[in-house]
Amino acid sequence: MQNQTSNFDMKMKLIHGFSNKTRIQILECIKEEEKTVNQIVEEIKGSQSNISQHLACLKGCGIIVGRNEGRYMYYSLRNQHIRDLLSMFDVVLEDVENDVACCDRHID
């Protein structure tokens, strides 16, 4: 039972990475190509400190990776599986969009 509980905890940690509007915006922003913090800030119109905190969260749970080049850090999705998962969210959302829109039990 301990192993199954641990697996559930790990799944929840992974899902938590996707459970914030800013983090989803960041992931969509870097879905097709790597970008610097400044490029991400400019594209999603956020504050640099807030974006940096969310990038740290995403990197910490393994959803994105960072690559240093000179004085810039470039962020990208960890792999094709993460890109596929983001696409699958869109596919599933198409099926349940009306129900999600009417749901008043979600947490912001």
C-alpha atoms as a printed R data frame, in Angstrom:
    type eleno elety resid chain resno       x      y       z
1   ATOM     1    CA   MET     A     1   0.000  0.000   0.000
2   ATOM     2    CA   GLN     A     2   2.912  2.363   0.738
3   ATOM     3    CA   ASN     A     3   4.151  2.103  -2.858
4   ATOM     4    CA   GLN     A     4   0.698  2.956  -4.276
5   ATOM     5    CA   THR     A     5   0.375  5.923  -1.885
6   ATOM     6    CA   SER     A     6   3.809  7.141  -2.910
7   ATOM     7    CA   ASN     A     7   2.791  6.835  -6.577
8   ATOM     8    CA   PHE     A     8  -0.354  8.905  -5.918
9   ATOM     9    CA   ASP     A     9   1.742 11.551  -4.152
10  ATOM    10    CA   MET     A    10   4.132 11.735  -7.099
11  ATOM    11    CA   LYS     A    11   1.236 12.075  -9.550
12  ATOM    12    CA   MET     A    12  -0.218 14.904  -7.467
13  ATOM    13    CA   LYS     A    13   3.130 16.716  -7.468
14  ATOM    14    CA   LEU     A    14   3.333 16.395 -11.254
15  ATOM    15    CA   ILE     A    15  -0.261 17.559 -11.737
16  ATOM    16    CA   HIS     A    16   0.410 20.501  -9.415
17  ATOM    17    CA   GLY     A    17   2.929 21.768 -11.961
18  ATOM    18    CA   PHE     A    18   0.083 22.128 -14.452
19  ATOM    19    CA   SER     A    19  -2.449 23.549 -11.978
20  ATOM    20    CA   ASN     A    20  -1.715 27.250 -12.271
21  ATOM    21    CA   LYS     A    21  -2.721 29.690 -15.017
22  ATOM    22    CA   THR     A    22   0.698 31.318 -15.229
23  ATOM    23    CA   ARG     A    23   2.473 27.966 -15.429
24  ATOM    24    CA   ILE     A    24   0.139 26.834 -18.218
25  ATOM    25    CA   GLN     A    25   0.815 30.113 -20.052
26  ATOM    26    CA   ILE     A    26   4.554 29.519 -19.695
27  ATOM    27    CA   LEU     A    27   4.256 25.961 -20.974
28  ATOM    28    CA   GLU     A    28   2.206 27.056 -23.972
29  ATOM    29    CA   CYS     A    29   4.730 29.850 -24.611
30  ATOM    30    CA   ILE     A    30   7.651 27.413 -24.812
31  ATOM    31    CA   LYS     A    31   5.713 24.533 -26.348
32  ATOM    32    CA   GLU     A    32   7.224 24.961 -29.811
33  ATOM    33    CA   GLU     A    33  10.589 26.597 -29.069
34  ATOM    34    CA   GLU     A    34  12.872 27.440 -26.188
35  ATOM    35    CA   LYS     A    35  12.776 30.979 -24.839
36  ATOM    36    CA   THR     A    36  14.531 33.201 -22.327
37  ATOM    37    CA   VAL     A    37  12.840 34.594 -19.224
38  ATOM    38    CA   ASN     A    38  12.600 37.996 -20.907
39  ATOM    39    CA   GLN     A    39  10.912 36.507 -23.977
40  ATOM    40    CA   ILE     A    40   8.439 34.648 -21.769
41  ATOM    41    CA   VAL     A    41   7.729 37.761 -19.657
42  ATOM    42    CA   GLU     A    42   7.112 39.807 -22.797
43  ATOM    43    CA   GLU     A    43   4.870 37.199 -24.420
44  ATOM    44    CA   ILE     A    44   2.604 36.479 -21.468
45  ATOM    45    CA   LYS     A    45   2.740 39.984 -19.969
46  ATOM    46    CA   GLY     A    46   3.846 38.926 -16.499
47  ATOM    47    CA   SER     A    47   6.336 40.239 -13.993
48  ATOM    48    CA   GLN     A    48   9.843 38.830 -14.170
49  ATOM    49    CA   SER     A    49   9.937 37.811 -10.501
50  ATOM    50    CA   ASN     A    50   6.608 35.977 -10.760
51  ATOM    51    CA   ILE     A    51   7.589 34.227 -14.010
52  ATOM    52    CA   SER     A    52  10.943 33.234 -12.492
53  ATOM    53    CA   GLN     A    53   9.189 31.663  -9.483
54  ATOM    54    CA   HIS     A    54   6.922 29.632 -11.760
55  ATOM    55    CA   LEU     A    55   9.861 28.605 -13.954
56  ATOM    56    CA   ALA     A    56  11.625 27.348 -10.813
57  ATOM    57    CA   CYS     A    57   8.525 25.320  -9.904
58  ATOM    58    CA   LEU     A    58   8.256 23.817 -13.392
59  ATOM    59    CA   LYS     A    59  11.962 23.050 -13.509
60  ATOM    60    CA   GLY     A    60  11.922 21.635  -9.975
61  ATOM    61    CA   CYS     A    61   9.257 19.090 -10.832
62  ATOM    62    CA   GLY     A    62  10.930 18.117 -14.106
63  ATOM    63    CA   ILE     A    63   8.417 19.550 -16.569
64  ATOM    64    CA   ILE     A    64  10.902 21.972 -18.158
65  ATOM    65    CA   VAL     A    65  14.658 22.209 -18.534
66  ATOM    66    CA   GLY     A    66  16.991 25.181 -18.698
67  ATOM    67    CA   ARG     A    67  20.063 25.666 -20.885
68  ATOM    68    CA   ASN     A    68  22.694 28.356 -20.300
69  ATOM    69    CA   GLU     A    69  24.065 30.185 -23.288
70  ATOM    70    CA   GLY     A    70  26.264 33.125 -22.423
71  ATOM    71    CA   ARG     A    71  24.368 35.294 -19.969
72  ATOM    72    CA   TYR     A    72  20.966 33.890 -20.963
73  ATOM    73    CA   MET     A    73  19.034 30.909 -19.683
74  ATOM    74    CA   TYR     A    74  16.811 29.266 -22.284
75  ATOM    75    CA   TYR     A    75  13.820 27.252 -21.112
76  ATOM    76    CA   SER     A    76  12.083 24.463 -23.000
77  ATOM    77    CA   LEU     A    77   9.765 21.549 -22.335
78  ATOM    78    CA   ARG     A    78  11.603 18.552 -20.939
79  ATOM    79    CA   ASN     A    79  10.640 16.227 -23.781
80  ATOM    80    CA   GLN     A    80   8.042 15.239 -26.345
81  ATOM    81    CA   HIS     A    81   5.939 13.506 -23.675
82  ATOM    82    CA   ILE     A    82   5.276 16.848 -21.964
83  ATOM    83    CA   ARG     A    83   4.384 18.406 -25.332
84  ATOM    84    CA   ASP     A    84   2.028 15.483 -26.016
85  ATOM    85    CA   LEU     A    85   0.436 15.893 -22.585
86  ATOM    86    CA   LEU     A    86  -0.252 19.586 -23.246
87  ATOM    87    CA   SER     A    87  -1.840 18.638 -26.586
88  ATOM    88    CA   MET     A    88  -3.886 15.928 -24.883
89  ATOM    89    CA   PHE     A    89  -5.243 18.515 -22.420
90  ATOM    90    CA   ASP     A    90  -6.621 20.377 -25.461
91  ATOM    91    CA   VAL     A    91  -8.172 17.214 -26.897
92  ATOM    92    CA   VAL     A    92  -9.847 16.274 -23.610
93  ATOM    93    CA   LEU     A    93 -10.983 19.855 -23.021
94  ATOM    94    CA   GLU     A    94 -12.825 19.828 -26.351
95  ATOM    95    CA   ASP     A    95 -14.867 16.876 -25.079
96  ATOM    96    CA   VAL     A    96 -15.691 18.324 -21.675
97  ATOM    97    CA   GLU     A    97 -15.505 22.082 -22.290
98  ATOM    98    CA   ASN     A    98 -19.162 22.801 -21.492
99  ATOM    99    CA   ASP     A    99 -19.012 20.819 -18.253
100 ATOM   100    CA   VAL     A   100 -15.770 22.512 -17.207
101 ATOM   101    CA   ALA     A   101 -17.226 25.948 -17.979
102 ATOM   102    CA   CYS     A   102 -20.225 25.199 -15.721
103 ATOM   103    CA   CYS     A   103 -18.191 23.665 -12.903
104 ATOM   104    CA   ASP     A   104 -18.343 25.773  -9.770
105 ATOM   105    CA   ARG     A   105 -16.291 23.395  -7.664
106 ATOM   106    CA   HIS     A   106 -12.871 24.204  -9.066
107 ATOM   107    CA   ILE     A   107 -10.210 26.031  -7.090
108 ATOM   108    CA   ASP     A   108  -8.537 29.078  -8.628
